[in-house]
PDB file of C-alpha atoms in Angstrom:
ATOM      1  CA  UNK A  19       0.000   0.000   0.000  1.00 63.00           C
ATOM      2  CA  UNK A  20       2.905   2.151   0.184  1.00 67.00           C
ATOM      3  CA  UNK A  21       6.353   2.991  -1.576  1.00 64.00           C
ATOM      4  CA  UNK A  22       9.324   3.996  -0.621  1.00 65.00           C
ATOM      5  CA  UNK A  23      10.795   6.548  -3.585  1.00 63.00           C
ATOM      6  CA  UNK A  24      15.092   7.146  -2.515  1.00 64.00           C
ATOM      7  CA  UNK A  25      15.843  10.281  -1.217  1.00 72.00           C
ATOM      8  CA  UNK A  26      11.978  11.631  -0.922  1.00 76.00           C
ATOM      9  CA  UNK A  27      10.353   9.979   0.768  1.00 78.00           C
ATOM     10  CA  UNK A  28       7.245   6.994   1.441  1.00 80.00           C
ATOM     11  CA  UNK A  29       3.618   7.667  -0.658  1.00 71.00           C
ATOM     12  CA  UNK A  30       0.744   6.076  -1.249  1.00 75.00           C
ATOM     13  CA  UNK A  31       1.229   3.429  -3.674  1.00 65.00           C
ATOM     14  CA  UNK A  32      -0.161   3.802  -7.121  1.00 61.00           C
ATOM     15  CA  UNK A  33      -2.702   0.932  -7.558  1.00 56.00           C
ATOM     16  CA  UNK A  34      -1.673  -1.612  -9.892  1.00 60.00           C
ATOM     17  CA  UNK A  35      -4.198  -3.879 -12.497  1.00 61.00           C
ATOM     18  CA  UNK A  36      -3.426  -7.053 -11.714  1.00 63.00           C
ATOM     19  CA  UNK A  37      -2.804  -8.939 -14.663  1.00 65.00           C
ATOM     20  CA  UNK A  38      -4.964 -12.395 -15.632  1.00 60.00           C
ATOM     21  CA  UNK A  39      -2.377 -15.398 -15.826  1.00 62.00           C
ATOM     22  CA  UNK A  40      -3.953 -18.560 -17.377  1.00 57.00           C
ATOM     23  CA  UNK A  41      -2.295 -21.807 -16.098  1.00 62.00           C
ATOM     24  CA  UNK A  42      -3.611 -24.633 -18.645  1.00 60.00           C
ATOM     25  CA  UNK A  43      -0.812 -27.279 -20.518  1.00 49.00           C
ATOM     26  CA  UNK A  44      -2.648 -27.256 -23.737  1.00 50.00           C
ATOM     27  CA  UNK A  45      -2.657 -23.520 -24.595  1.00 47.00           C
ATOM     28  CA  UNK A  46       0.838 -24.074 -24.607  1.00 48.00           C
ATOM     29  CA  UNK A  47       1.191 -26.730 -27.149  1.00 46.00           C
ATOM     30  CA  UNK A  48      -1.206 -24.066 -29.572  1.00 44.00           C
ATOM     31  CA  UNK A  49       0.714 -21.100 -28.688  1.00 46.00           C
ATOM     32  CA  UNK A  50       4.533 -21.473 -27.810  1.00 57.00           C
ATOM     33  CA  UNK A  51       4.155 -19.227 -24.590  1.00 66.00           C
ATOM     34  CA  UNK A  52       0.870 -19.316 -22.591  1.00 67.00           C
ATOM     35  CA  UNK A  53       2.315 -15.763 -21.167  1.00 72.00           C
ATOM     36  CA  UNK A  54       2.952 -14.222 -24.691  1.00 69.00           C
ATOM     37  CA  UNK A  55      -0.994 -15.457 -25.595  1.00 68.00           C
ATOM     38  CA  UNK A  56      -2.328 -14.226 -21.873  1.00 69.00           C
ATOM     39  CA  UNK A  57      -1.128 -10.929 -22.736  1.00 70.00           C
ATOM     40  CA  UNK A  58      -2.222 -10.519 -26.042  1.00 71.00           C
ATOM     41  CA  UNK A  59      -5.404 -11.429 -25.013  1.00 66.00           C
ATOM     42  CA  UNK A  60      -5.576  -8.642 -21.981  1.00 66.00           C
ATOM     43  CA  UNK A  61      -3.991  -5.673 -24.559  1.00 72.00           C
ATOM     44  CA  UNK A  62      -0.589  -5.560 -22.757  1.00 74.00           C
ATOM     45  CA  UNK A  63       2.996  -5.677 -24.058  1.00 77.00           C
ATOM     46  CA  UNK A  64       4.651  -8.955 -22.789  1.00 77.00           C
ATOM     47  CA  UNK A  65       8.804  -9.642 -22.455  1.00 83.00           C
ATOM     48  CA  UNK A  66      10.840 -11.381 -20.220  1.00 86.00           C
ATOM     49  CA  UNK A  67      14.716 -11.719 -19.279  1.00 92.00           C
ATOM     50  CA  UNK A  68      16.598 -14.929 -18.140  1.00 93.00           C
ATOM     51  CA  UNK A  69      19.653 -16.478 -17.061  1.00 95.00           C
ATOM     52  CA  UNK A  70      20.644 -19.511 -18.308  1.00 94.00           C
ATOM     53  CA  UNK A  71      23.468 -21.797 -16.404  1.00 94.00           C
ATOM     54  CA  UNK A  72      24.616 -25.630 -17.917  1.00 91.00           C
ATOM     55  CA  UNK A  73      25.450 -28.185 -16.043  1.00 94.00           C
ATOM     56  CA  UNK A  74      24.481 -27.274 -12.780  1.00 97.00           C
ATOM     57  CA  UNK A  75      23.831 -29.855  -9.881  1.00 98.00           C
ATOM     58  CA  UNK A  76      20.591 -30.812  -8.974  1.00 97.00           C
ATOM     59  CA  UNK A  77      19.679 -29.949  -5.208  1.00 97.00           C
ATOM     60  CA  UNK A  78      17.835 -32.646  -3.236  1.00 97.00           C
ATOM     61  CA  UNK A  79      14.345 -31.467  -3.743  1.00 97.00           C
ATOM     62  CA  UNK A  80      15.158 -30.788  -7.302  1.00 97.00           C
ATOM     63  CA  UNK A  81      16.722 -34.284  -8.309  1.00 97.00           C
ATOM     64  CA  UNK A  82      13.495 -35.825  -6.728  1.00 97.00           C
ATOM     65  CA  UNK A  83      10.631 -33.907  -8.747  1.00 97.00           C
ATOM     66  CA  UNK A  84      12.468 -35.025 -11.525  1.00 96.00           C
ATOM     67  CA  UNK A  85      13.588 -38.281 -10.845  1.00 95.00           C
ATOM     68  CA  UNK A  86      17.461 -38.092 -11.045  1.00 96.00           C
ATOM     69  CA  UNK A  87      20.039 -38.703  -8.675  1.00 97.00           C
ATOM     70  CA  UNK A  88      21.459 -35.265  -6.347  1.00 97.00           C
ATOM     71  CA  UNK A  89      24.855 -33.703  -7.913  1.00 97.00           C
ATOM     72  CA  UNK A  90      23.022 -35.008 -11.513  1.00 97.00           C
ATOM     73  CA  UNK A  91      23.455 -32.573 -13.676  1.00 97.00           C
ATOM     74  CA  UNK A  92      20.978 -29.800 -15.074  1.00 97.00           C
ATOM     75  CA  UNK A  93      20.301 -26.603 -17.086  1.00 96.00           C
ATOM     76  CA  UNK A  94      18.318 -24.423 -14.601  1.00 97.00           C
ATOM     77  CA  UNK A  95      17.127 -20.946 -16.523  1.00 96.00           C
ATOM     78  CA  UNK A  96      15.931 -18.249 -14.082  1.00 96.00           C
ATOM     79  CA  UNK A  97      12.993 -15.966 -15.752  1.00 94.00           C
ATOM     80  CA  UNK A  98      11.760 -12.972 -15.514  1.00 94.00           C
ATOM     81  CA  UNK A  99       8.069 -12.118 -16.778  1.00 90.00           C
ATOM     82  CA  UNK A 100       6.905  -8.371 -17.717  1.00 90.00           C
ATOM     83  CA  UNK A 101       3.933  -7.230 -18.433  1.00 84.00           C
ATOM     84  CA  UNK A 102       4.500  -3.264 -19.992  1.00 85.00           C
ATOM     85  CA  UNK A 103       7.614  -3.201 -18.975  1.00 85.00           C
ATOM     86  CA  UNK A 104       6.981  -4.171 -15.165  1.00 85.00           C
ATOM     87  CA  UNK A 105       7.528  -7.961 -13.397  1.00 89.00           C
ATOM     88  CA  UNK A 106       4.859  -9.678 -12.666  1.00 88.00           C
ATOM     89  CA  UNK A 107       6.170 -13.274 -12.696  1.00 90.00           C
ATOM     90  CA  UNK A 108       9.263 -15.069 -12.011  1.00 95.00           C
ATOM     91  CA  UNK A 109      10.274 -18.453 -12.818  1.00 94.00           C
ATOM     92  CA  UNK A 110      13.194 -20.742 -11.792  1.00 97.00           C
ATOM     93  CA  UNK A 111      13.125 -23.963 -14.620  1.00 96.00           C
ATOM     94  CA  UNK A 112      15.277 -27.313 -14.195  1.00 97.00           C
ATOM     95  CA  UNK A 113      15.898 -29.718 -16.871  1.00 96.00           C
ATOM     96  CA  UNK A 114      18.091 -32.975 -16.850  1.00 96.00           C
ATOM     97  CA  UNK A 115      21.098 -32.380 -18.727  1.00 96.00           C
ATOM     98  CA  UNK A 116      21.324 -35.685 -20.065  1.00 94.00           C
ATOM     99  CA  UNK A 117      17.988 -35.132 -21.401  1.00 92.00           C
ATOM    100  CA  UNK A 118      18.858 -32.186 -23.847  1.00 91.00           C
ATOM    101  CA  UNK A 119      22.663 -32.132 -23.331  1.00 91.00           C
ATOM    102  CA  UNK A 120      24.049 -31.535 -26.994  1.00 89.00           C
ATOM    103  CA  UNK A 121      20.862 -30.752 -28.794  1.00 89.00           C
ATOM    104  CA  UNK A 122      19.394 -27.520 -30.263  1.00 87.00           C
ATOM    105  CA  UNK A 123      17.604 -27.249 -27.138  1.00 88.00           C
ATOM    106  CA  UNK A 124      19.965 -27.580 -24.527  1.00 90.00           C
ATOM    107  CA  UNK A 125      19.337 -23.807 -24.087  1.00 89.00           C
ATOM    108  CA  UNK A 126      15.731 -22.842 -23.927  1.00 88.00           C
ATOM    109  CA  UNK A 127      16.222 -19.204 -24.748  1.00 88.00           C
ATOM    110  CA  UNK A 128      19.033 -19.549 -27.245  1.00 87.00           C
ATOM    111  CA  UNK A 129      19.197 -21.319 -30.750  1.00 82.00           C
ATOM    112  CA  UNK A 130      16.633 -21.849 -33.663  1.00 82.00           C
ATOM    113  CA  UNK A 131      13.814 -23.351 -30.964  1.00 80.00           C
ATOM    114  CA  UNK A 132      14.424 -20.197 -28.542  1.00 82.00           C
ATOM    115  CA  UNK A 133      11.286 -19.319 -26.465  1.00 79.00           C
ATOM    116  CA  UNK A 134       9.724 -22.381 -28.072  1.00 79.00           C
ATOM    117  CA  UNK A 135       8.389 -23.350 -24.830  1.00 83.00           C
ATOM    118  CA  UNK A 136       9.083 -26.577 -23.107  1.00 87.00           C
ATOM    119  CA  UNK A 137       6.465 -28.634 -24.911  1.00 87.00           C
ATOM    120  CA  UNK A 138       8.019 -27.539 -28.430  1.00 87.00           C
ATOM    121  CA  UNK A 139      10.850 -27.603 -27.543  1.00 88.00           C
ATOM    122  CA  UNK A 140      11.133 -31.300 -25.740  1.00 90.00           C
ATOM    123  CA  UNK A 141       9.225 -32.003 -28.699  1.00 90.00           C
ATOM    124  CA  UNK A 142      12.416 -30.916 -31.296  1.00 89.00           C
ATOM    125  CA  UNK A 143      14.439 -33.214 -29.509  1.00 90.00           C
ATOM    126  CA  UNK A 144      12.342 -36.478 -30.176  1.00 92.00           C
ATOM    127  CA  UNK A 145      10.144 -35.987 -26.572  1.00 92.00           C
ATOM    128  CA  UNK A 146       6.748 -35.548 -26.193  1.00 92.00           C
ATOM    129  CA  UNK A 147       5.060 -34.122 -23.362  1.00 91.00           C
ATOM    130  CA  UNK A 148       2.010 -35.602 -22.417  1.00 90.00           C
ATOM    131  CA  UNK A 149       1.077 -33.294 -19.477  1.00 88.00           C
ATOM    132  CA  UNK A 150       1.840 -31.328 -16.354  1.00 88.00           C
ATOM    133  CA  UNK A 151       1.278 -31.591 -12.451  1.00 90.00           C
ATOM    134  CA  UNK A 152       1.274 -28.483 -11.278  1.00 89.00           C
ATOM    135  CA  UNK A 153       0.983 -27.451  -6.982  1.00 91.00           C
ATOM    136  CA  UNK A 154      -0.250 -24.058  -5.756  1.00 91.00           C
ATOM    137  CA  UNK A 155       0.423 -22.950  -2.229  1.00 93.00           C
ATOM    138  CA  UNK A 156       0.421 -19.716  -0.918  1.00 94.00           C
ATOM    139  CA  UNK A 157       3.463 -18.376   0.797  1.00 95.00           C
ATOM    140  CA  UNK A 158       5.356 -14.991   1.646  1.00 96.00           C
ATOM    141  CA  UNK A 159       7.477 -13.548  -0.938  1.00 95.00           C
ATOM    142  CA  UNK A 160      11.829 -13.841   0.116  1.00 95.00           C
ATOM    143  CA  UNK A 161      13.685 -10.820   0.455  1.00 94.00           C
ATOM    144  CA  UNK A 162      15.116 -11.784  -3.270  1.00 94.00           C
ATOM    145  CA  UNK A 163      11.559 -12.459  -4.800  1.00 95.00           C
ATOM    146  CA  UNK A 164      10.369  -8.913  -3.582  1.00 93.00           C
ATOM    147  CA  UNK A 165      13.637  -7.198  -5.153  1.00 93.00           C
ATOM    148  CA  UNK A 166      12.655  -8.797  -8.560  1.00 93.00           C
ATOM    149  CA  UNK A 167       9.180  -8.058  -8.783  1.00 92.00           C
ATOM    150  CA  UNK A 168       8.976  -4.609  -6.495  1.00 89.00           C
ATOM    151  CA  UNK A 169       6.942  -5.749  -3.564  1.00 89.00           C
ATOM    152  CA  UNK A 170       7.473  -5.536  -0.352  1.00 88.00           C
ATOM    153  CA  UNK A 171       8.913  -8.338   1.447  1.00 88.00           C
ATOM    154  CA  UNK A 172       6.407 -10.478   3.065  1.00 91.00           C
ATOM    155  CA  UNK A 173       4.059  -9.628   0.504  1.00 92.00           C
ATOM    156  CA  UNK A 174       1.584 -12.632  -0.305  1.00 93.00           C
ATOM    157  CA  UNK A 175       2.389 -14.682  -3.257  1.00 95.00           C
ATOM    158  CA  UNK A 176       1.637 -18.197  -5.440  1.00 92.00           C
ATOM    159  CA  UNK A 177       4.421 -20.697  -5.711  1.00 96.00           C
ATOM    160  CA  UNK A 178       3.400 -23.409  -8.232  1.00 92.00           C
ATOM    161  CA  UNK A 179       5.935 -26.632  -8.552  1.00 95.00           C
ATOM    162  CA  UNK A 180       5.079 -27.348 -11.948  1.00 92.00           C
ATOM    163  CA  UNK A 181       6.940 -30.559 -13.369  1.00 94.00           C
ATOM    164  CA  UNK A 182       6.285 -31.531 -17.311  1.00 93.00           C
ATOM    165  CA  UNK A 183       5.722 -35.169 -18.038  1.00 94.00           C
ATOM    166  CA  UNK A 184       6.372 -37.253 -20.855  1.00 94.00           C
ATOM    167  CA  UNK A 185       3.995 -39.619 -22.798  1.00 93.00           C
ATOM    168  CA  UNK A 186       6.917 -42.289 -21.449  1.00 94.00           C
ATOM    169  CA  UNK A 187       5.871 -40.952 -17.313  1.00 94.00           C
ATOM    170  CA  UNK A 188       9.336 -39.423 -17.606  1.00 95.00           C
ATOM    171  CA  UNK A 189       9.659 -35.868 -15.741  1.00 96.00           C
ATOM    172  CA  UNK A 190      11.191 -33.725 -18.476  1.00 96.00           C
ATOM    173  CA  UNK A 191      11.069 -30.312 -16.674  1.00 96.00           C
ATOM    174  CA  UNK A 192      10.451 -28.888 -13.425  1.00 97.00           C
ATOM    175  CA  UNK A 193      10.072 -25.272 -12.847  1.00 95.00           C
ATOM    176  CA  UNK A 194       9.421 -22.816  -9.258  1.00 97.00           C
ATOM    177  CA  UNK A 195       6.844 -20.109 -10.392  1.00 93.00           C
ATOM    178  CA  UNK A 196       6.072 -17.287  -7.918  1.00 95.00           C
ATOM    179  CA  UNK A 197       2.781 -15.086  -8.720  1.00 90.00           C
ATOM    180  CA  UNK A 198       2.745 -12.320  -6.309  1.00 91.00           C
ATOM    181  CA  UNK A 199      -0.969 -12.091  -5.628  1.00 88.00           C
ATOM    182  CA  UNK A 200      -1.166  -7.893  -5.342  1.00 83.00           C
ATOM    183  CA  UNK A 201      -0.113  -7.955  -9.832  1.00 81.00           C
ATOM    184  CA  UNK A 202      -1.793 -11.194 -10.889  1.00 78.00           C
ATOM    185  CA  UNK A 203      -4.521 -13.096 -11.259  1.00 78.00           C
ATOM    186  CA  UNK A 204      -4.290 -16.664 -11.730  1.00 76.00           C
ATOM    187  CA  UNK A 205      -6.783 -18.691 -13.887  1.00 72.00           C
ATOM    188  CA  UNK A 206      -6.947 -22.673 -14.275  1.00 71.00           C
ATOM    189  CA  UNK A 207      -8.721 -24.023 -16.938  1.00 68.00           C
ATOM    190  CA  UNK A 208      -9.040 -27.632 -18.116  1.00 64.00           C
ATOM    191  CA  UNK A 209     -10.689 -29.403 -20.893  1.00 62.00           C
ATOM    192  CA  UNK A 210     -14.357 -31.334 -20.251  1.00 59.00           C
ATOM    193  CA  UNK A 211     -14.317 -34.325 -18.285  1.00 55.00           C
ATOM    194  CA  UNK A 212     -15.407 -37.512 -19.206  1.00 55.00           C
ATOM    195  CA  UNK A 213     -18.169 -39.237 -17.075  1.00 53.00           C
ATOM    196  CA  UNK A 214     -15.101 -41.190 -15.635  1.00 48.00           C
ATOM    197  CA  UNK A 215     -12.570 -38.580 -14.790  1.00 45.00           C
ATOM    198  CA  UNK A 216     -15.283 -36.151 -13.359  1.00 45.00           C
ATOM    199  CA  UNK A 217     -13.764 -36.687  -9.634  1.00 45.00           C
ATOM    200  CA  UNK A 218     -11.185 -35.044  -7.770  1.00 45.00           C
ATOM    201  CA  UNK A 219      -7.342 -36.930  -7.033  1.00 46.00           C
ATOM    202  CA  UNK A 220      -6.496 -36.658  -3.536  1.00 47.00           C
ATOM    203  CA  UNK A 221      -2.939 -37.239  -3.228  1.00 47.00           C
ATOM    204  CA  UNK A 222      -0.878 -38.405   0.200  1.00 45.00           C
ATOM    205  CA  UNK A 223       2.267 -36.691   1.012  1.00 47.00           C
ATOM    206  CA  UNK A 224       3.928 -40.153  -0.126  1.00 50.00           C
ATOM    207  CA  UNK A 225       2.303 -40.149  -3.580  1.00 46.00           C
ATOM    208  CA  UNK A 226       3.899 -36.187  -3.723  1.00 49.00           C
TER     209      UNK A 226
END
């Protein structure tokens, strides 16, 4: 509710639209990037910065959403989503090395399948993704995470694990998204259910 503006002084903050983030696996596979499409659709000028780093070791938690041994090596890409020129998203995205390790794709923001997304871009290397499994928890933004997006520390975001799966029940991807919950509004959609898959999964912490 309020800023802090060096060497003047603290005002009232300026109030911010939040911006309408739709979380569905299949508007990828039409559109490349799901944010390039969500803010097309909502009239606002979309970019993003990252930071790319090979052959780094998985940590613990890491190596175990995607099935790999800790110290394995993977390309972890740290994003940065803006929506007119301001954050509003941030990403952290793991891959397995040995997955994409001396491919086209082994960067996903450099070479001829750049921004491709992961689905398109698993897909170049002979992969296809089937779907994703994606956890939402609300949490309070770190001291780092409120530098990046200009919030205030403590602030109230959404941090979705999200971990891509292939049509083998391989994890291909996992990524750390954080959604501060002041810019944006987050939106799940899904395609009709059958008669059989109209129920709800409840999973126990050793299925997770």
């Amino acid at each position: 509710m309020l800023e802090g503006r060096a060497g003047s002084g603290t005002y009232v903050a300026e109030p911010r639209r939040r911006v309408r983030v739709v979380r569905s696996s299949a508007r990828e596979q039409l559109s490349g990037s799901p944010f390039r499409a969500d803010m097309k659709a909502v009239g606002r000028q979309e970019d993003w910065e990252s930071r790319t780093e090979a052959k780094v070791p998985a940590p613990a938690e890491i190596a175990a959403r995607i099935g790999i041994a800790e110290g394995d090596l993977c390309v972890r890409t740290a994003y940065e989503f803006l929506a007119d020129g301001r954050p509003v998203q941030l990403s952290t995205n793991w891959e397995p090395y040995d997955l994409t390790g001396g491919t086209l794709v082994v960067l996903p923001e450099g070479g001829p399948h750049a921004g491709a997304g992961v689905v398109n871009g698993m897909a170049a290397t002979g992969i296809t993704v089937s779907h994703a499994v994606e956890q939402p928890e609300p949490r309070q933004a770190t001291a780092e995470e409120a530098s990046l997006l200009g919030i205030q520390k403590g602030s109230l975001v959404t941090h979705i694990r999200r971990t891509y799966y292939s049509d083998q029940g391989r994890p291909v991807e996992t990524a750390d998204i954080v959604a501060p919950a002041a810019l944006c509004e987050l939106v799940l959609t899904a395609p009709p259910l059958g008669p059989s898959l109209g129920r709800a999964e409840v999973l126990t912490d050793d299925q997770r």
